[in-house]
mmCIF file of C-alpha atoms in Angstrom:
data_model
loop_
_atom_site.group_PDB
_atom_site.id
_atom_site.type_symbol
_atom_site.label_atom_id
_atom_site.label_comp_id
_atom_site.label_asym_id
_atom_site.label_seq_id
_atom_site.Cartn_x
_atom_site.Cartn_y
_atom_site.Cartn_z
ATOM 1 C CA MET A 1 103.595 152.080 141.693
ATOM 2 C CA ASN A 2 102.871 153.372 138.206
ATOM 3 C CA ALA A 3 99.286 152.476 137.316
ATOM 4 C CA HIS A 4 99.903 153.224 133.646
ATOM 5 C CA PRO A 5 101.951 150.704 131.634
ATOM 6 C CA LEU A 6 105.062 152.174 130.069
ATOM 7 C CA SER A 7 105.112 152.749 126.325
ATOM 8 C CA ASP A 8 107.126 150.483 124.065
ATOM 9 C CA ARG A 9 110.282 152.035 122.622
ATOM 10 C CA LEU A 10 111.255 149.174 120.309
ATOM 11 C CA VAL A 11 108.974 146.632 118.659
ATOM 12 C CA GLY A 12 110.270 143.823 116.459
ATOM 13 C CA ILE A 13 107.970 141.360 114.726
ATOM 14 C CA ASP A 14 108.716 138.219 112.723
ATOM 15 C CA VAL A 15 105.851 136.953 110.598
ATOM 16 C CA GLY A 16 106.412 133.452 109.257
ATOM 17 C CA GLY A 17 104.181 130.932 107.582
ATOM 18 C CA THR A 18 103.064 129.263 110.800
ATOM 19 C CA LYS A 19 103.667 131.724 113.625
ATOM 20 C CA THR A 20 103.921 135.428 114.359
ATOM 21 C CA GLN A 21 106.398 136.465 117.057
ATOM 22 C CA LEU A 22 106.579 139.917 118.644
ATOM 23 C CA ALA A 23 109.260 141.293 120.949
ATOM 24 C CA ALA A 24 108.866 144.697 122.605
ATOM 25 C CA ILE A 25 111.127 146.713 124.894
ATOM 26 C CA ASP A 26 109.465 149.424 126.951
ATOM 27 C CA ASP A 27 110.724 152.710 128.419
ATOM 28 C CA ALA A 28 112.186 150.917 131.430
ATOM 29 C CA GLY A 29 114.128 148.492 129.239
ATOM 30 C CA ASP A 30 111.886 145.566 130.126
ATOM 31 C CA ARG A 31 111.217 143.059 127.381
ATOM 32 C CA ARG A 32 107.946 141.375 126.504
ATOM 33 C CA ASP A 33 107.554 138.473 124.036
ATOM 34 C CA VAL A 34 104.364 137.269 122.396
ATOM 35 C CA VAL A 35 103.958 134.336 120.000
ATOM 36 C CA GLY A 36 100.790 133.329 118.198
ATOM 37 C CA PRO A 37 99.743 131.358 115.118
ATOM 38 C CA SER A 38 99.709 133.411 111.939
ATOM 39 C CA SER A 39 96.332 131.834 111.205
ATOM 40 C CA ASP A 40 94.909 134.087 113.942
ATOM 41 C CA TRP A 41 94.933 136.939 111.426
ATOM 42 C CA ARG A 42 96.033 135.533 108.093
ATOM 43 C CA CYS A 43 93.972 133.784 105.429
ATOM 44 C CA GLY A 44 95.982 132.309 102.555
ATOM 45 C CA HIS A 45 98.756 134.274 100.874
ATOM 46 C CA LEU A 46 99.429 137.633 102.492
ATOM 47 C CA PHE A 47 98.038 139.586 99.555
ATOM 48 C CA SER A 48 95.229 137.194 98.592
ATOM 49 C CA ASP A 49 92.906 138.606 101.268
ATOM 50 C CA ARG A 50 92.747 142.392 101.502
ATOM 51 C CA GLU A 51 91.930 142.149 105.209
ATOM 52 C CA ASN A 52 95.116 140.269 106.124
ATOM 53 C CA LEU A 53 97.225 143.386 106.688
ATOM 54 C CA PRO A 54 94.520 145.255 108.646
ATOM 55 C CA ARG A 55 94.066 142.141 110.805
ATOM 56 C CA LEU A 56 97.830 141.991 111.379
ATOM 57 C CA ALA A 57 97.788 145.657 112.387
ATOM 58 C CA ALA A 58 95.004 144.920 114.869
ATOM 59 C CA TRP A 59 96.987 141.941 116.216
ATOM 60 C CA ILE A 60 99.995 144.210 116.757
ATOM 61 C CA ALA A 61 97.968 147.042 118.297
ATOM 62 C CA ALA A 62 96.395 144.673 120.824
ATOM 63 C CA ARG A 63 99.822 143.515 122.028
ATOM 64 C CA THR A 64 101.837 146.741 122.072
ATOM 65 C CA ARG A 65 101.812 150.159 123.716
ATOM 66 C CA ILE A 66 102.706 152.485 120.869
ATOM 67 C CA ASP A 67 103.366 156.201 121.103
ATOM 68 C CA GLU A 68 105.093 158.724 118.832
ATOM 69 C CA ALA A 69 108.561 157.562 119.940
ATOM 70 C CA THR A 70 108.008 153.850 119.232
ATOM 71 C CA THR A 71 110.077 152.243 116.470
ATOM 72 C CA ILE A 72 108.500 149.226 114.765
ATOM 73 C CA VAL A 73 110.234 146.824 112.368
ATOM 74 C CA ILE A 74 108.377 143.880 110.842
ATOM 75 C CA GLY A 75 109.852 140.959 108.917
ATOM 76 C CA LEU A 76 106.974 139.795 106.764
ATOM 77 C CA ARG A 77 106.722 136.632 104.733
ATOM 78 C CA ASP A 78 105.369 137.043 101.155
ATOM 79 C CA CYS A 79 106.864 140.539 100.821
ATOM 80 C CA ASP A 80 109.087 139.422 97.968
ATOM 81 C CA THR A 81 109.362 142.621 95.907
ATOM 82 C CA ASP A 82 109.871 146.303 96.606
ATOM 83 C CA ALA A 83 106.243 146.859 95.594
ATOM 84 C CA ASP A 84 105.094 144.234 98.122
ATOM 85 C CA ILE A 85 107.109 145.897 100.867
ATOM 86 C CA GLU A 86 105.803 149.354 99.965
ATOM 87 C CA LEU A 87 102.186 148.140 99.967
ATOM 88 C CA ALA A 88 102.574 146.337 103.297
ATOM 89 C CA CYS A 89 104.377 149.291 104.844
ATOM 90 C CA SER A 90 101.787 151.847 103.747
ATOM 91 C CA THR A 91 98.812 149.685 104.738
ATOM 92 C CA LEU A 92 100.183 148.755 108.156
ATOM 93 C CA SER A 93 101.325 152.314 108.883
ATOM 94 C CA ALA A 94 97.938 153.749 107.937
ATOM 95 C CA THR A 95 95.999 151.161 109.939
ATOM 96 C CA LEU A 96 98.208 151.453 113.017
ATOM 97 C CA GLY A 97 98.416 155.219 112.738
ATOM 98 C CA HIS A 98 102.167 154.894 113.189
ATOM 99 C CA ALA A 99 105.094 154.472 110.808
ATOM 100 C CA VAL A 100 106.521 150.972 110.468
ATOM 101 C CA ARG A 101 109.496 149.554 108.598
ATOM 102 C CA VAL A 102 108.795 146.360 106.665
ATOM 103 C CA GLU A 103 111.333 143.814 105.450
ATOM 104 C CA ASN A 104 110.993 140.333 104.054
ATOM 105 C CA ASP A 105 111.275 137.859 106.920
ATOM 106 C CA ALA A 106 114.452 136.397 105.389
ATOM 107 C CA ASP A 107 116.170 139.750 105.839
ATOM 108 C CA LEU A 108 115.996 139.357 109.612
ATOM 109 C CA LEU A 109 118.490 136.497 109.670
ATOM 110 C CA GLY A 110 121.733 138.436 109.237
ATOM 111 C CA PRO A 111 120.831 141.105 111.809
ATOM 112 C CA ALA A 112 119.667 138.396 114.215
ATOM 113 C CA MET A 113 123.142 136.829 114.033
ATOM 114 C CA GLY A 114 124.821 140.227 114.282
ATOM 115 C CA VAL A 115 126.226 139.875 110.758
ATOM 116 C CA ASP A 116 126.273 142.936 108.505
ATOM 117 C CA HIS A 117 126.526 141.054 105.219
ATOM 118 C CA ALA A 118 125.080 137.555 105.064
ATOM 119 C CA VAL A 119 123.200 135.492 102.540
ATOM 120 C CA ALA A 120 119.917 134.521 104.158
ATOM 121 C CA MET A 121 118.390 131.124 103.417
ATOM 122 C CA VAL A 122 114.935 130.279 104.707
ATOM 123 C CA VAL A 123 113.770 126.701 104.167
ATOM 124 C CA GLY A 124 110.562 125.816 105.958
ATOM 125 C CA THR A 125 107.004 126.138 104.718
ATOM 126 C CA GLY A 126 108.555 128.141 101.875
ATOM 127 C CA ALA A 127 112.093 128.603 100.587
ATOM 128 C CA ILE A 128 114.051 131.656 99.507
ATOM 129 C CA VAL A 129 117.651 132.872 99.310
ATOM 130 C CA SER A 130 118.232 136.577 99.853
ATOM 131 C CA ALA A 131 121.053 139.117 100.139
ATOM 132 C CA ARG A 132 121.711 142.829 99.677
ATOM 133 C CA ASP A 133 124.101 144.348 97.159
ATOM 134 C CA ALA A 134 126.500 147.235 97.791
ATOM 135 C CA ALA A 135 123.718 149.741 97.089
ATOM 136 C CA GLY A 136 121.384 148.059 99.557
ATOM 137 C CA ARG A 137 119.174 146.518 96.888
ATOM 138 C CA ARG A 138 117.590 143.192 97.731
ATOM 139 C CA ILE A 139 118.576 140.253 95.522
ATOM 140 C CA THR A 140 116.695 136.967 95.780
ATOM 141 C CA ALA A 141 116.505 133.489 94.316
ATOM 142 C CA ASP A 142 113.380 131.331 94.428
ATOM 143 C CA GLY A 143 110.627 132.197 96.869
ATOM 144 C CA TYR A 144 108.171 131.543 94.046
ATOM 145 C CA GLY A 145 105.669 129.517 96.038
ATOM 146 C CA TRP A 146 105.066 125.821 96.419
ATOM 147 C CA LEU A 147 103.455 125.302 93.013
ATOM 148 C CA PHE A 148 106.452 126.374 90.929
ATOM 149 C CA GLY A 149 109.356 126.762 93.339
ATOM 150 C CA ASP A 150 110.241 126.843 97.036
ATOM 151 C CA TRP A 151 112.704 124.012 96.474
ATOM 152 C CA GLY A 152 113.656 122.300 99.722
ATOM 153 C CA SER A 153 110.613 123.542 101.594
ATOM 154 C CA GLY A 154 108.204 121.028 103.079
ATOM 155 C CA PRO A 155 105.638 121.434 100.288
ATOM 156 C CA GLY A 156 108.374 121.614 97.639
ATOM 157 C CA LEU A 157 109.958 118.365 98.793
ATOM 158 C CA VAL A 158 106.633 116.543 98.777
ATOM 159 C CA ARG A 159 105.715 117.928 95.349
ATOM 160 C CA ASP A 160 109.018 116.713 93.899
ATOM 161 C CA ALA A 161 108.820 113.385 95.714
ATOM 162 C CA ILE A 162 105.352 112.707 94.313
ATOM 163 C CA GLY A 163 106.587 113.448 90.802
ATOM 164 C CA ARG A 164 109.448 110.990 91.226
ATOM 165 C CA VAL A 165 107.100 108.336 92.592
ATOM 166 C CA LEU A 166 104.741 108.730 89.637
ATOM 167 C CA THR A 167 107.628 108.440 87.171
ATOM 168 C CA ALA A 168 108.999 105.374 88.962
ATOM 169 C CA THR A 169 105.673 103.562 88.959
ATOM 170 C CA ASP A 170 105.289 104.252 85.248
ATOM 171 C CA ALA A 171 108.767 102.832 84.616
ATOM 172 C CA GLY A 172 108.091 99.690 86.638
ATOM 173 C CA GLY A 173 110.837 97.277 87.556
ATOM 174 C CA ALA A 174 112.896 97.463 90.730
ATOM 175 C CA ALA A 175 112.005 101.107 91.308
ATOM 176 C CA GLU A 176 108.492 100.052 92.275
ATOM 177 C CA ASP A 177 109.897 98.538 95.479
ATOM 178 C CA ASP A 178 111.257 101.897 96.679
ATOM 179 C CA GLY A 179 110.051 102.674 100.203
ATOM 180 C CA LEU A 180 109.004 106.220 99.359
ATOM 181 C CA ILE A 181 106.244 104.895 97.111
ATOM 182 C CA LEU A 182 104.520 102.953 99.867
ATOM 183 C CA ALA A 183 105.003 105.797 102.351
ATOM 184 C CA LEU A 184 103.290 108.341 100.109
ATOM 185 C CA PHE A 185 100.569 105.905 99.058
ATOM 186 C CA HIS A 186 99.786 105.346 102.719
ATOM 187 C CA HIS A 187 99.915 109.035 103.670
ATOM 188 C CA PHE A 188 97.561 110.056 100.883
ATOM 189 C CA ASP A 189 95.338 106.987 101.354
ATOM 190 C CA SER A 190 96.058 105.822 97.815
ATOM 191 C CA GLY A 191 96.379 102.392 96.295
ATOM 192 C CA ASN A 192 98.115 103.322 93.068
ATOM 193 C CA ALA A 193 99.823 106.159 91.237
ATOM 194 C CA ALA A 194 96.629 107.551 89.740
ATOM 195 C CA GLU A 195 94.979 107.752 93.149
ATOM 196 C CA LEU A 196 98.093 109.396 94.615
ATOM 197 C CA ALA A 197 98.112 112.041 91.888
ATOM 198 C CA ALA A 198 94.403 112.683 92.353
ATOM 199 C CA ALA A 199 94.684 112.946 96.136
ATOM 200 C CA ALA A 200 97.679 115.275 96.010
ATOM 201 C CA THR A 201 96.058 117.461 93.366
ATOM 202 C CA THR A 202 93.119 118.183 95.658
ATOM 203 C CA VAL A 203 95.419 119.619 98.339
ATOM 204 C CA THR A 204 95.200 123.412 98.134
ATOM 205 C CA ASP A 205 96.960 124.279 101.394
ATOM 206 C CA PRO A 206 100.762 124.050 101.135
ATOM 207 C CA LEU A 207 101.012 123.477 104.885
ATOM 208 C CA GLN A 208 98.893 120.361 104.475
ATOM 209 C CA LEU A 209 101.048 119.111 101.621
ATOM 210 C CA GLY A 210 104.184 119.780 103.650
ATOM 211 C CA GLU A 211 102.980 117.480 106.421
ATOM 212 C CA ALA A 212 104.321 114.570 104.367
ATOM 213 C CA ALA A 213 107.868 115.991 104.195
ATOM 214 C CA PRO A 214 109.174 113.995 107.200
ATOM 215 C CA LEU A 215 108.252 110.840 105.279
ATOM 216 C CA VAL A 216 110.758 111.775 102.580
ATOM 217 C CA PHE A 217 113.599 111.980 105.095
ATOM 218 C CA ALA A 218 112.489 108.812 106.877
ATOM 219 C CA ALA A 219 112.402 106.936 103.575
ATOM 220 C CA ALA A 220 115.867 108.234 102.680
ATOM 221 C CA ARG A 221 117.239 106.990 105.998
ATOM 222 C CA ASP A 222 115.725 103.596 105.196
ATOM 223 C CA GLY A 223 117.516 103.463 101.861
ATOM 224 C CA SER A 224 115.018 104.942 99.403
ATOM 225 C CA ALA A 225 116.800 106.059 96.245
ATOM 226 C CA LEU A 226 113.829 108.206 95.237
ATOM 227 C CA ALA A 227 113.820 110.036 98.561
ATOM 228 C CA ARG A 228 117.576 110.549 98.452
ATOM 229 C CA ALA A 229 117.307 111.966 94.937
ATOM 230 C CA THR A 230 114.566 114.331 96.099
ATOM 231 C CA ILE A 231 116.744 115.657 98.925
ATOM 232 C CA ASP A 232 119.848 115.937 96.755
ATOM 233 C CA PHE A 233 117.986 117.867 94.084
ATOM 234 C CA ALA A 234 116.611 120.265 96.696
ATOM 235 C CA ALA A 235 120.139 120.798 98.030
ATOM 236 C CA ASP A 236 121.354 121.475 94.495
ATOM 237 C CA ARG A 237 118.680 124.109 93.959
ATOM 238 C CA LEU A 238 119.337 125.832 97.277
ATOM 239 C CA ALA A 239 123.087 125.972 96.681
ATOM 240 C CA GLU A 240 122.484 127.203 93.128
ATOM 241 C CA GLY A 241 120.271 129.931 94.581
ATOM 242 C CA VAL A 242 123.124 131.112 96.785
ATOM 243 C CA ALA A 243 125.512 131.120 93.826
ATOM 244 C CA ALA A 244 123.015 133.088 91.739
ATOM 245 C CA VAL A 245 122.506 135.726 94.418
ATOM 246 C CA ILE A 246 126.273 136.182 94.848
ATOM 247 C CA ARG A 247 126.786 136.306 91.080
ATOM 248 C CA ARG A 248 124.210 139.097 90.798
ATOM 249 C CA GLY A 249 126.012 141.218 93.371
ATOM 250 C CA GLY A 250 124.715 139.989 96.704
ATOM 251 C CA LEU A 251 127.145 140.485 99.570
ATOM 252 C CA GLY A 252 127.919 137.807 102.109
ATOM 253 C CA GLU A 253 130.759 135.639 103.286
ATOM 254 C CA ARG A 254 128.489 133.205 105.066
ATOM 255 C CA VAL A 255 125.017 131.781 104.675
ATOM 256 C CA VAL A 256 122.671 132.086 107.640
ATOM 257 C CA ALA A 257 119.863 129.545 107.462
ATOM 258 C CA ALA A 258 116.552 129.263 109.266
ATOM 259 C CA GLY A 259 113.243 127.506 108.797
ATOM 260 C CA GLY A 260 111.801 124.283 110.107
ATOM 261 C CA VAL A 261 113.070 121.988 107.360
ATOM 262 C CA ILE A 262 116.725 122.983 107.211
ATOM 263 C CA VAL A 263 116.938 123.347 110.998
ATOM 264 C CA ASN A 264 115.330 120.000 111.818
ATOM 265 C CA GLN A 265 116.520 117.835 108.915
ATOM 266 C CA PRO A 266 120.308 117.330 109.041
ATOM 267 C CA MET A 267 120.245 115.273 105.851
ATOM 268 C CA LEU A 268 119.228 118.306 103.797
ATOM 269 C CA ARG A 269 121.370 120.691 105.822
ATOM 270 C CA ASP A 270 124.512 118.591 105.396
ATOM 271 C CA ALA A 271 123.857 118.248 101.667
ATOM 272 C CA VAL A 272 123.537 122.021 101.275
ATOM 273 C CA ARG A 273 126.631 122.637 103.399
ATOM 274 C CA ALA A 274 128.692 120.261 101.258
ATOM 275 C CA ARG A 275 127.612 121.999 98.074
ATOM 276 C CA LEU A 276 128.390 125.465 99.441
ATOM 277 C CA ALA A 277 131.844 124.290 100.471
ATOM 278 C CA GLY A 278 132.436 123.155 96.901
ATOM 279 C CA HIS A 279 131.651 126.537 95.344
ATOM 280 C CA GLU A 280 134.358 128.487 93.514
ATOM 281 C CA HIS A 281 134.264 130.844 96.488
ATOM 282 C CA PRO A 282 133.331 128.507 99.359
ATOM 283 C CA LEU A 283 130.776 129.715 101.868
ATOM 284 C CA THR A 284 130.029 128.431 105.341
ATOM 285 C CA LEU A 285 126.499 127.579 106.427
ATOM 286 C CA SER A 286 125.396 128.625 109.907
ATOM 287 C CA LEU A 287 122.044 127.865 111.459
ATOM 288 C CA LEU A 288 120.348 130.814 113.064
ATOM 289 C CA ASP A 289 120.719 130.148 116.787
ATOM 290 C CA VAL A 290 118.303 132.826 117.989
ATOM 291 C CA PRO A 291 114.701 133.543 116.953
ATOM 292 C CA PRO A 292 114.453 135.690 113.782
ATOM 293 C CA VAL A 293 112.510 138.271 115.783
ATOM 294 C CA GLU A 294 115.870 139.240 117.318
ATOM 295 C CA GLY A 295 116.813 140.593 113.910
ATOM 296 C CA ALA A 296 113.692 142.766 113.791
ATOM 297 C CA LEU A 297 114.465 144.073 117.266
ATOM 298 C CA ARG A 298 118.073 144.871 116.338
ATOM 299 C CA LEU A 299 116.952 146.684 113.199
ATOM 300 C CA ALA A 300 114.478 148.680 115.279
ATOM 301 C CA ALA A 301 117.274 149.626 117.669
ATOM 302 C CA SER A 302 119.496 150.735 114.779
ATOM 303 C CA VAL A 303 116.719 152.892 113.328
ATOM 304 C CA ALA A 304 115.911 154.433 116.709
ATOM 305 C CA VAL A 305 119.492 155.591 117.317
#
């Protein structure tokens, strides 16, 4: 029996907003999977704490057996520009003492599905649409964070829903009986619009704000016009993002979607699918049916060949 564990040949890592998943294949072809909360190493936005990337490198090092022949590919949320990717790549490579390839986590979706050219759509704690053009350049729409964008994400839905509730209460009339108003008042422990606005404004963690997103879908199922409008507008923005990426040269005959909101909320998913089907050049929407880390592992295998 070999007393020394075999080195890892391929390492794929998917870093999302809530969890970090690692898959490694060693010299014998045996696979090992590890999943942990991203909060184990991450504080805030990826680049808001200079120790985030070194902590991620330490997290990886503690769970892998790297040697000079190991190929590592990481799909990393918040790497939204070439400069972000270059910084993450150089920092992680230097800290690990081993070269790594870094992609945005959305760019794992196509490879995970075995599709060469796909438009990736991630709608969960954040939201972004991404594709590559014929020269391999990355083209994106949204992904601007919960304060100004991320339409359709949990925090983005709640932000928009609160705005609609505040407008409806100002207008008065029948709109004040909409079920979304009471649901958000209750969730934020508020008795009126001013208290709701104050309570929501104090929330600094987008994950905390996103906790109210299921209330939007529940209210829509119960007939809330405000909730339905929130979902429809999010679907509009997501479909417009796909159209924009294609118009700017992004390649893809299908949209591959992942993320907790679009996977678990058929109301939003069906609305997006209907809008994509109505495009000048209709596109199908497929849910990613394997973990995104499979895309990182496949990219690692393609690099290692």
